[in-house]
Coordinates of C-alpha atoms and ligand atoms in Angstrom, one line a residue:
Chain C
M809 CA 0.0 0.0 0.1
S810 CA 1.3 3.4 -0.8
D811 CA 2.3 6.2 1.6
R812 CA -0.4 7.9 3.7
F813 CA 0.0 11.2 5.0
L814 CA -2.0 12.8 8.0
N815 CA -3.0 16.3 7.1
V816 CA -5.0 19.0 9.1
D817 CA -7.1 21.7 7.4
P818 CA -5.9 24.7 9.5
T819 CA -9.1 26.8 8.6
R820 CA -11.2 24.0 10.2
C821 CA -9.1 23.0 13.2
V822 CA -10.3 24.8 16.4
G823 CA -7.2 23.6 18.4
H824 CA -8.4 21.6 21.5
G825 CA -5.8 18.8 20.8
L826 CA -7.9 15.7 21.0
C827 CA -5.9 14.3 18.1
A828 CA -2.7 14.8 19.8
E829 CA -3.9 12.7 22.8
I830 CA -4.9 9.9 20.5
L831 CA -1.6 10.1 18.5
P832 CA 1.1 11.6 20.5
E833 CA 3.8 9.7 18.3
A834 CA 2.8 11.7 15.3
I835 CA 1.1 14.9 16.5
A836 CA 2.5 17.6 18.8
L837 CA 0.8 20.9 19.8
D838 CA 2.1 24.3 19.5
D839 CA 2.2 26.9 22.3
W840 CA -1.6 27.8 21.2
G841 CA -2.7 24.1 21.4
F842 CA -2.9 23.6 17.5
P843 CA -1.5 20.4 16.2
I844 CA 1.9 20.1 14.5
I845 CA 2.0 17.0 12.3
A846 CA 5.0 15.6 10.7
S847 CA 5.1 16.1 6.9
T848 CA 6.6 12.6 6.5
P849 CA 4.3 9.6 5.7
L850 CA 2.5 8.1 8.7
P851 CA 4.2 4.9 9.9
R852 CA 2.5 1.8 9.0
W853 CA 2.2 0.7 12.5
L854 CA 0.3 4.2 13.4
R855 CA -2.3 4.0 10.5
R856 CA -5.0 2.6 12.7
Q857 CA -4.5 5.4 15.1
G858 CA -4.2 7.8 12.4
A859 CA -7.7 6.7 11.2
R860 CA -8.9 6.9 14.9
A861 CA -7.8 10.6 15.3
R862 CA -9.5 11.5 12.0
S863 CA -12.8 10.1 13.0
V864 CA -12.6 11.6 16.5
C865 CA -11.6 15.2 15.3
P866 CA -14.8 17.0 16.1
A867 CA -14.1 19.7 13.5
L868 CA -13.6 17.2 10.6
A869 CA -10.1 18.8 10.0
L870 CA -8.0 15.9 9.6
S871 CA -7.5 13.8 6.5
L872 CA -5.3 10.8 5.3
D873 CA -4.0 11.5 1.8
G874 CA -1.7 10.2 -0.6
Q875 CA 0.5 13.3 -0.2
P876 CA 1.5 16.0 2.5
S877 CA -0.7 19.1 2.2
R878 CA 2.1 21.6 3.2
K879 CA 3.2 23.6 0.0
G880 CA 7.0 22.7 0.0
P881 CA 9.5 25.1 1.5
P882 CA 8.6 28.7 1.9
P883 CA 9.6 31.3 -0.6
A884 CA 12.8 32.9 0.9
P885 CA 13.8 31.1 4.2
S886 CA 16.2 33.3 6.2
T887 CA 18.5 31.2 8.4
R888 CA 20.3 32.0 11.5
V889 CA 23.6 31.9 10.0
G890 CA 25.3 35.0 10.8
A891 CA 23.3 35.6 14.1
G892 CA 25.7 37.0 16.5
G893 CA 26.4 34.0 18.8
E894 CA 23.4 32.2 18.1
T895 CA 23.2 28.7 17.0
A896 CA 22.2 27.7 13.7
G897 CA 19.6 24.9 13.0
A898 CA 16.7 26.7 14.8
S899 CA 14.7 26.8 11.4
S900 CA 13.9 23.1 11.7
R901 CA 10.5 22.5 12.7
P902 CA 10.1 21.3 16.5
H903 CA 8.6 17.8 16.8
Chain X
M649 CA 12.8 27.9 -31.3
M650 CA 10.8 30.1 -33.6
A651 CA 11.9 30.7 -37.1
L652 CA 10.6 34.2 -37.0
D653 CA 12.4 35.5 -34.0
R654 CA 15.0 37.6 -35.8
E655 CA 12.5 39.2 -37.9
R656 CA 9.9 39.7 -35.2
A657 CA 12.5 41.3 -32.9
A658 CA 12.8 44.0 -35.4
G659 CA 9.9 45.9 -34.2
A660 CA 10.7 45.1 -30.5
P661 CA 10.4 47.9 -27.9
A662 CA 13.4 50.1 -27.8
E663 CA 15.9 49.2 -25.2
E664 CA 17.7 52.0 -23.7
G665 CA 20.6 51.2 -21.3
G666 CA 20.8 52.0 -17.7
V667 CA 17.8 52.4 -15.7
G668 CA 14.5 53.5 -17.0
A669 CA 11.9 52.5 -19.5
L670 CA 13.1 49.4 -21.2
R671 CA 10.2 47.2 -22.4
L672 CA 7.1 47.4 -20.6
L673 CA 7.3 51.0 -20.0
A674 CA 9.0 52.0 -23.3
G675 CA 6.8 54.2 -25.5
P676 CA 5.2 57.4 -24.8
R677 CA 6.1 59.3 -21.7
G678 CA 3.7 60.9 -19.5
G679 CA 0.9 59.7 -17.0
A680 CA -1.8 58.7 -19.8
A681 CA -2.4 55.2 -21.0
E682 CA -1.0 54.4 -24.4
P683 CA -3.9 54.3 -27.0
F684 CA -4.4 51.1 -28.9
A685 CA -3.4 52.7 -32.3
Q686 CA 0.0 53.8 -30.8
H687 CA 0.5 50.3 -29.2
R688 CA -0.3 48.6 -32.4
Q689 CA 1.9 50.7 -34.5
R690 CA 4.8 50.6 -32.0
L691 CA 4.8 46.8 -31.7
G692 CA 4.1 46.0 -35.3
G693 CA 0.4 45.1 -35.3
P694 CA -2.4 43.8 -33.1
I695 CA -1.7 40.5 -31.0
S696 CA -4.4 38.7 -32.8
Q697 CA -2.5 38.7 -35.8
V698 CA 0.6 37.1 -33.9
L699 CA -1.7 34.6 -32.4
R700 CA -3.4 33.6 -35.6
G701 CA 0.0 32.3 -36.8
T702 CA 1.3 30.6 -33.5
A703 CA 0.0 27.1 -32.3
P704 CA -0.3 26.7 -28.7
G705 CA 2.5 24.3 -28.7
H706 CA 4.7 26.8 -30.3
L707 CA 3.7 29.4 -27.8
L708 CA 4.6 27.1 -24.9
E709 CA 7.8 26.4 -26.6
A710 CA 8.6 30.2 -26.8
I711 CA 7.7 30.7 -23.2
T712 CA 9.7 27.8 -22.0
G713 CA 12.7 29.1 -24.0
S714 CA 12.2 32.6 -22.7
G715 CA 12.6 31.3 -19.2
L716 CA 9.9 33.8 -17.8
R717 CA 9.2 33.6 -14.2
G718 CA 6.2 34.9 -12.4
R719 CA 6.4 38.4 -11.3
G720 CA 3.9 38.1 -8.6
G721 CA 6.3 37.3 -5.9
A722 CA 7.3 33.6 -5.9
G723 CA 9.1 33.6 -9.2
F724 CA 7.4 30.3 -10.5
P725 CA 8.3 29.4 -14.2
A726 CA 5.4 30.7 -16.3
A727 CA 5.9 27.8 -18.9
T728 CA 5.1 25.1 -16.1
K729 CA 1.7 26.5 -15.3
L730 CA 0.9 27.1 -19.0
A731 CA 1.8 23.5 -20.0
A732 CA -0.5 22.2 -17.3
A733 CA -3.4 24.3 -18.7
L734 CA -2.5 23.2 -22.2
K735 CA -2.4 19.5 -21.3
R736 CA -4.6 17.2 -23.3
G737 CA -8.0 16.8 -21.8
V738 CA -7.9 20.0 -19.8
S739 CA -10.9 22.1 -20.7
G740 CA -13.1 25.0 -19.6
V741 CA -9.9 26.8 -18.3
V742 CA -10.5 30.1 -16.6
V743 CA -7.6 32.6 -16.8
V744 CA -7.2 35.3 -14.1
G745 CA -4.8 38.3 -14.5
N746 CA -3.8 39.1 -10.9
G747 CA -3.3 42.7 -10.6
T748 CA -4.8 42.8 -7.0
E749 CA -1.6 44.3 -5.6
T750 CA -2.4 44.7 -2.0
E751 CA 1.1 45.3 -0.7
P752 CA 1.0 48.9 0.6
A753 CA 4.5 49.8 -0.6
A754 CA 3.8 48.5 -4.1
G755 CA 2.7 50.2 -7.1
K756 CA 4.0 48.6 -10.3
D757 CA 0.8 46.7 -11.2
D758 CA -1.3 49.7 -10.9
L759 CA 1.0 51.8 -13.0
L760 CA 1.3 49.1 -15.6
L761 CA -2.6 48.8 -16.1
R762 CA -2.9 52.6 -16.0
L763 CA 0.0 53.4 -18.5
R764 CA 0.2 50.2 -20.6
P765 CA -3.2 48.3 -20.5
H766 CA -2.7 46.9 -24.0
L767 CA 0.5 45.0 -22.8
V768 CA -1.4 43.2 -20.2
L769 CA -4.4 42.6 -22.4
D770 CA -2.1 41.2 -25.0
G771 CA -0.6 38.6 -22.5
L772 CA -4.0 37.8 -21.1
E773 CA -5.4 37.2 -24.7
T774 CA -2.4 35.2 -25.5
V775 CA -3.0 32.8 -22.7
S776 CA -6.7 32.9 -23.0
V777 CA -6.8 32.0 -26.6
A778 CA -3.9 29.3 -26.3
T779 CA -5.9 27.6 -23.5
R780 CA -9.3 28.3 -25.2
A781 CA -10.4 29.7 -21.9
E782 CA -14.0 29.7 -21.1
R783 CA -13.7 33.0 -19.0
S784 CA -10.9 35.6 -18.6
F785 CA -10.8 37.8 -15.6
L786 CA -8.7 40.9 -15.0
V787 CA -8.4 41.8 -11.4
V788 CA -7.2 45.5 -11.0
P789 CA -6.2 47.4 -7.9
S790 CA -7.8 50.8 -8.3
Q791 CA -10.6 52.7 -9.9
A792 CA -8.1 54.5 -12.2
A793 CA -6.9 51.1 -13.3
W794 CA -10.3 49.9 -13.9
R795 CA -11.1 53.0 -16.2
S796 CA -7.9 52.4 -18.0
V797 CA -8.6 48.9 -18.6
T798 CA -12.2 49.4 -19.5
A799 CA -11.3 52.0 -22.1
A800 CA -8.6 50.0 -23.5
L801 CA -11.0 47.0 -23.9
D802 CA -13.3 49.3 -25.8
D803 CA -10.5 50.7 -27.9
R804 CA -9.1 47.2 -29.3
P805 CA -10.7 44.6 -31.5
R806 CA -11.8 41.6 -29.3
H807 CA -10.0 38.3 -29.9
G808 CA -10.8 35.2 -27.9
P809 CA -13.0 35.1 -24.7
K810 CA -14.5 38.5 -23.4
V811 CA -12.0 39.9 -20.9
E812 CA -13.9 40.8 -17.6
P813 CA -12.2 43.5 -15.4
V814 CA -12.9 43.2 -11.7
L815 CA -11.9 45.7 -8.9
G816 CA -10.0 43.6 -6.6
P817 CA -10.2 43.2 -2.8
R818 CA -7.9 45.5 -0.6
N819 CA -7.0 43.2 2.3
F820 CA -3.5 42.1 2.2
V821 CA -4.1 38.3 1.8
G822 CA -6.8 39.1 -0.9
G823 CA -4.2 38.9 -3.6
E824 CA -3.3 35.3 -2.8
E825 CA -4.6 33.1 -5.6
T826 CA -7.2 30.9 -3.6
A827 CA -8.5 34.2 -1.9
L828 CA -8.9 35.8 -5.3
V829 CA -10.6 33.0 -6.9
S830 CA -13.1 33.0 -3.7
W831 CA -13.6 36.8 -4.5
L832 CA -14.3 36.2 -8.2
E833 CA -16.9 33.6 -7.1
G834 CA -18.7 36.4 -5.2
G835 CA -17.2 35.2 -1.7
P836 CA -15.0 36.8 0.8
A837 CA -11.3 37.3 -0.2
R838 CA -10.0 34.9 2.1
P839 CA -7.5 32.1 1.2
R840 CA -8.7 28.4 1.1
Y841 CA -7.3 25.2 2.2
Q842 CA -6.9 23.3 -1.0
R843 CA -5.2 20.0 -1.4
Q844 CA -5.5 20.5 -5.2
R845 CA -3.8 23.1 -7.3
L846 CA -5.9 25.7 -8.8
L847 CA -5.2 24.2 -12.4
E848 CA -7.0 21.2 -11.0
R849 CA -9.9 22.9 -9.2
G850 CA -10.3 26.5 -9.2
W851 CA -13.0 29.0 -10.1
R852 CA -16.5 27.2 -9.6
G853 CA -14.4 24.1 -10.0
R854 CA -12.8 24.8 -13.1
P855 CA -9.0 24.6 -14.0
T856 CA -7.8 28.1 -13.2
L857 CA -4.7 29.7 -14.4
V858 CA -3.7 32.8 -12.2
Q859 CA -0.9 34.9 -13.3
N860 CA 0.4 38.2 -12.2
V861 CA -0.3 41.0 -14.6
E862 CA 3.3 42.0 -15.0
T863 CA 4.1 38.4 -15.9
L864 CA 1.3 38.5 -18.5
A865 CA 2.7 41.7 -20.0
H866 CA 6.1 39.9 -20.5
L867 CA 4.4 36.9 -21.9
G868 CA 2.7 38.8 -24.6
L869 CA 6.0 40.3 -25.8
V870 CA 7.6 37.0 -25.9
A871 CA 4.8 35.7 -28.1
R872 CA 5.5 38.7 -30.4
F873 CA 9.3 38.9 -30.5
G874 CA 10.4 35.4 -29.1
P875 CA 12.6 33.9 -26.6
E876 CA 15.9 35.0 -27.7
W877 CA 14.7 38.5 -27.7
F878 CA 13.4 38.2 -24.4
R879 CA 16.8 36.8 -23.0
T880 CA 18.9 39.8 -24.2
L881 CA 18.3 41.6 -20.9
G882 CA 18.5 40.1 -17.5
T883 CA 20.4 37.0 -16.5
A884 CA 20.6 33.4 -17.9
E885 CA 18.7 32.0 -15.0
E886 CA 16.2 35.0 -14.8
P887 CA 15.9 36.6 -18.0
G888 CA 14.0 39.9 -18.9
T889 CA 13.4 43.0 -17.1
M890 CA 11.3 43.5 -13.9
M891 CA 9.3 46.3 -12.4
V892 CA 10.5 47.7 -9.1
S893 CA 8.4 49.8 -6.6
L894 CA 10.9 51.9 -4.7
S895 CA 10.0 54.0 -1.7
G896 CA 11.6 55.4 1.5
A897 CA 14.8 57.5 1.7
V898 CA 15.1 58.2 -2.0
G899 CA 14.9 61.6 -3.9
R900 CA 12.7 59.9 -6.6
P901 CA 10.5 57.3 -5.3
G902 CA 8.3 55.5 -7.7
V903 CA 8.2 52.6 -10.3
Y904 CA 11.3 51.6 -12.3
E905 CA 11.8 49.0 -14.8
V906 CA 15.3 47.4 -14.5
P907 CA 17.0 44.3 -16.1
I908 CA 17.1 41.5 -13.7
G909 CA 20.4 41.1 -12.0
I910 CA 21.1 45.0 -12.1
R911 CA 23.2 46.2 -9.1
I912 CA 20.9 47.4 -6.6
S913 CA 23.3 50.2 -5.8
S914 CA 23.0 51.7 -9.4
L915 CA 19.4 51.7 -9.1
L916 CA 19.5 53.5 -5.7
E917 CA 21.9 56.1 -7.0
E918 CA 19.6 56.6 -10.2
A919 CA 16.6 57.2 -7.6
G920 CA 18.6 59.7 -5.6
A921 CA 19.0 57.4 -2.5
D922 CA 20.2 58.7 0.7
P923 CA 23.8 57.4 0.9
A924 CA 23.6 57.3 4.8
A925 CA 20.3 55.2 4.8
A926 CA 20.1 52.5 7.6
A927 CA 19.1 49.5 5.6
L928 CA 17.1 48.3 2.5
L929 CA 13.9 46.2 2.8
V930 CA 13.9 44.1 -0.3
G931 CA 10.8 41.9 -1.1
G932 CA 8.2 44.2 0.7
Y933 CA 6.7 42.9 4.0
F934 CA 7.3 39.3 3.3
G935 CA 11.0 40.4 2.5
S936 CA 14.4 40.6 4.2
W937 CA 16.7 43.5 5.4
L938 CA 20.0 44.2 3.6
L939 CA 22.5 46.4 5.4
P940 CA 24.6 49.0 3.6
A941 CA 27.6 46.7 3.3
Q942 CA 25.5 44.1 1.6
V943 CA 23.7 46.4 -0.7
A944 CA 26.9 47.6 -2.1
G945 CA 27.8 44.6 -4.2
A946 CA 24.2 43.0 -4.3
E947 CA 22.6 42.3 -7.7
L948 CA 18.7 42.3 -7.9
S949 CA 18.0 38.5 -8.7
R950 CA 16.9 35.7 -6.8
R951 CA 20.1 33.8 -7.2
A952 CA 22.3 36.7 -6.3
L953 CA 20.1 37.6 -3.1
A954 CA 19.6 33.9 -1.9
P955 CA 23.0 33.8 0.0
L956 CA 21.9 36.9 1.8
G957 CA 18.6 35.3 2.8
A958 CA 16.6 37.7 0.5
S959 CA 14.6 37.7 -2.7
P960 CA 13.4 40.3 -4.9
G961 CA 9.9 38.9 -4.5
A962 CA 7.3 41.2 -6.4
G963 CA 10.1 44.0 -6.6
V964 CA 9.0 46.0 -3.6
L965 CA 12.1 47.9 -2.2
H966 CA 12.1 50.2 0.6
L967 CA 15.1 52.3 2.0
L968 CA 15.0 52.8 5.6
A969 CA 16.0 56.5 6.5
A970 CA 19.3 57.1 8.4
G971 CA 18.4 57.3 12.1
A972 CA 15.3 55.1 11.9
C973 CA 15.4 52.0 14.1
G974 CA 14.9 48.6 12.2
L975 CA 13.5 47.1 15.2
K976 CA 10.8 49.7 15.7
E977 CA 10.0 49.7 11.9
A978 CA 9.7 45.9 11.9
H979 CA 7.6 45.6 14.7
L980 CA 5.0 48.2 13.1
V981 CA 5.1 46.0 10.0
V982 CA 4.6 42.8 11.8
D983 CA 1.9 44.2 14.0
W984 CA -0.1 45.5 10.8
M985 CA 0.7 42.2 9.2
A986 CA -0.8 40.4 12.0
R987 CA -4.0 42.3 11.7
Q988 CA -4.1 41.5 8.0
S989 CA -4.5 37.6 8.9
A990 CA -7.8 36.2 7.5
Q991 CA -8.2 34.8 11.0
Q992 CA -8.9 31.3 9.9
C993 CA -5.9 29.3 10.9
G994 CA -4.9 29.1 14.6
P995 CA -1.1 29.4 14.1
C996 CA -1.7 32.5 12.1
R997 CA -4.5 34.0 14.1
L998 CA -2.7 33.5 17.5
G999 CA 0.9 33.1 16.5
L1000 CA 1.2 36.4 14.5
P1001 CA -0.1 38.7 17.2
A1002 CA 2.0 36.8 19.9
L1003 CA 5.0 37.4 17.7
A1004 CA 4.0 41.0 17.0
G1005 CA 3.9 41.6 20.8
A1006 CA 7.3 40.2 21.3
M1007 CA 8.7 42.2 18.4
G1008 CA 7.1 45.2 20.2
D1009 CA 9.2 44.0 23.4
L1010 CA 12.5 44.1 21.4
A1011 CA 11.6 47.6 20.0
Q1012 CA 11.8 49.0 23.5
P1013 CA 15.1 50.1 25.1
W1014 CA 16.1 47.6 28.0
A1015 CA 14.4 45.0 26.2
R1016 CA 15.2 41.6 27.9
G1017 CA 16.5 40.9 24.5
R1018 CA 17.8 37.0 25.0
D1019 CA 14.5 35.6 26.4
V1020 CA 12.5 37.5 24.1
S1021 CA 14.4 36.6 20.9
D1022 CA 14.6 33.0 22.0
R1023 CA 10.6 33.3 22.2
I1024 CA 10.5 34.7 18.8
W1025 CA 12.7 32.1 17.1
R1026 CA 10.6 29.5 19.0
W1027 CA 7.2 30.9 17.7
S1028 CA 8.4 31.5 14.4
D1029 CA 9.3 27.8 14.0
Q1030 CA 6.0 26.8 15.2
V1031 CA 4.0 29.2 12.8
L1032 CA 6.1 28.4 9.6
G1033 CA 4.1 26.3 7.0
R1034 CA 1.2 26.0 9.1
G1035 CA -1.4 28.3 7.5
A1036 CA -3.6 27.5 4.6
C1037 CA -1.6 30.2 2.9
R1038 CA 1.8 31.7 2.9
H1039 CA 0.9 34.6 4.9
P1040 CA 2.4 33.6 8.1
D1041 CA 5.7 32.2 6.4
G1042 CA 6.1 35.5 4.7
V1043 CA 5.9 37.3 8.2
V1044 CA 8.1 34.9 9.6
N1045 CA 10.7 35.6 7.0
L1046 CA 10.5 39.3 7.7
I1047 CA 10.8 38.7 11.4
R1048 CA 13.9 36.5 11.1
S1049 CA 15.5 38.7 9.0
T1050 CA 15.1 41.5 11.4
L1051 CA 16.6 39.7 14.2
L1052 CA 19.6 38.9 12.0
A1053 CA 20.0 42.3 10.5
F1054 CA 19.6 44.4 13.5
A1055 CA 21.5 42.3 15.9
D1056 CA 23.6 45.2 16.9
E1057 CA 20.6 47.3 17.4
L1058 CA 19.3 44.6 19.7
E1059 CA 22.5 44.7 21.7
R1060 CA 22.1 48.5 22.1
H1061 CA 18.5 48.1 23.2
R1062 CA 19.4 45.6 25.9
R1063 CA 22.0 48.2 27.1
G1064 CA 19.1 50.9 27.2
H1065 CA 20.0 52.8 24.1
C1066 CA 18.1 53.2 21.0
N1067 CA 19.5 55.0 17.9
G1068 CA 16.3 55.4 16.1
G1069 CA 14.3 58.7 16.4
A1070 CA 13.3 59.2 12.9
P1071 CA 9.6 58.9 12.1
S1072 CA 8.5 55.7 10.3
T1073 CA 8.1 56.0 6.4
L1074 CA 6.7 52.6 5.9
P1075 CA 3.2 52.8 4.4
L1076 CA 0.7 51.0 6.8
P1077 CA -2.7 52.1 5.9
G1078 CA -5.9 51.5 7.9
L1079 CA -7.4 48.0 7.5
G1080 CA -9.0 47.3 3.9
Ligands
FMN1107 C1 -0.7 36.8 1.2 C2 -0.3 36.7 -0.2 C3 -0.7 37.7 -1.1 C4 -0.5 37.8 -2.5 N1 -0.8 38.9 -3.1 C5 -0.7 39.0 -4.5 C6 -0.9 39.9 -5.2 O1 -1.4 41.2 -4.8 N2 -0.5 40.1 -6.7 C7 -0.1 39.0 -7.3 O2 0.1 38.8 -8.4 N3 0.2 37.9 -6.7 C8 0.0 37.8 -5.1 N4 0.3 36.7 -4.5 C9 0.9 35.4 -5.2 C10 -0.4 34.9 -5.9 O3 -0.8 33.7 -4.9 C11 0.1 34.0 -7.1 O4 1.3 33.2 -6.7 C12 0.5 34.8 -8.2 O5 -0.5 35.6 -8.7 C13 0.8 33.9 -9.4 O6 1.3 34.9 -10.6 P1 2.9 34.8 -11.0 O7 3.2 33.2 -11.2 O8 2.7 35.4 -12.3 O9 3.6 35.6 -10.2 C14 0.1 36.8 -3.0 C15 0.4 35.6 -2.3 C16 0.3 35.6 -0.8 C17 0.6 34.3 -0.1
SF4_1108 S1 -8.9 17.0 17.0 FE1 -9.2 18.2 15.0 S2 -9.8 20.4 15.7 FE2 -8.9 19.3 17.5 S3 -6.7 19.7 17.5 FE3 -6.9 18.0 16.3 S4 -7.3 18.7 14.2 FE4 -7.8 20.4 15.4
SF4_1109 S1 -2.7 31.4 7.0 FE1 -3.5 33.4 7.9 S2 -3.8 34.5 6.2 FE2 -3.6 32.4 5.3 S3 -5.6 31.6 5.3 FE3 -4.8 31.0 7.3 S4 -5.6 32.7 8.6 FE4 -5.8 33.4 6.7

């Protein structure tokens, strides 16, 4: 079976974090309680839980698709390179 | 490529060297729209004549060969989108000329539509005829542009689908393509979460091709004069000219047309820039700051600016006055941009105001800099890529660039000093 990606429609999600309780292995919450989902395929062993999270979401915001919904890298990412004394690499996504 | 290139290029718009009217702005001077008769005479005939002799496949070849990239901000190759719209089986295409131009410091699309409406209409017709479009919309940013386009449509013979001019939304995110499609359907100008591209499912479910109006104007000229002609200006990777909206600490602010890859310093000199200016904002409110030392050798192209963490974007440049504080200015912009959120996505609706607040803390002397900037980095990581549209990503880009460019200023703030007393010159109008 082909790769499956768990995607969230951010315009629907109301951010109470039920999904992260069901699937903490793949969903983290940001500082405002909205889900951060890896843009890598959902591991096979988590697919059943992924489907559960999707059906539990009260906002119908989650979907399992053939591709990640993120639109690739942003237009002109600045990196921390050159920041006085700061470490590089902070532009990687937490999670 | 096309056999007729050399011959066709004979009637191509005059190319004066240096900075100034090159291609899109060549032709009559002054503030009035170029009439159709003059346009036709200057360019060697109506576009319909060119299109009758050009099969869609040939047009696509010419656009591919030209290397034309989108002028609406992201620099996406125009040929890739056209190819998708021409694919076998794609029918009922809707074409949208995007002249929404909601960025407050921008003015190039408005100027183009007011002074050279026929160039934009040539490009729109070229794409509409090639894709056998069902509908063809032209979104304009102002009443003046609307009048200019309407008069131009009356003035020229119709070819292909009827062009429908539409006054665009004025909220910042209204120019984003899914927001624009919603607006053209009679809905609110709010971006949509879509897993498909607009070319698969756009206006009322039809395959929709959205192209910036400047992109269309260049495209129409490529259809006339061919890819080799187009490549005689610009760089190999980013051919052609681009329109620049220049504002801030310059003697002659306004819209300039320059070859891509021009030295930014020569443009600034031409515009009478203050040599003591503090920094240059490149790429508008989604953009990045360049410090004077960086501006000195920089060229205006994606390739040359990428190592500096910047991009020309849609050609918006703003020169920050000497004595202005970059941290204060950036705070004002981020605060304004946070209010421009369409309030649909949590990370944008809540994250951007939080970031704006933290940027406000940094703008104060005695800012507890380390804590606050760590928080800003953390939140900007969290927000990036998590909206239905790129709005939060653009704001994060500006924020990160601010922290990097004004690290020294930040250090001074930490010690209780702020150099910036000059009033802000960045345009931040009331909510649209
Ligand atoms: C928040 C936001 C606002 C935008 N505003 C505009 C705009 O005013 N005009 C424009 O041409 N493109 C705008 N864009 C880009 C469009 O979505 C789209 O990519 C562009 O019109 C495509 O044309 P191009 O390929 O010819 O550049 C915006 C994008 C975003 C994320
Ligand atoms: S369960 Fe649904 S609404 Fe709740 S946080 Fe998860 S995706 Fe959002
Ligand atoms: S990311 Fe922000 S601006 Fe874009 S759709 Fe979501 S709420 Fe609206």
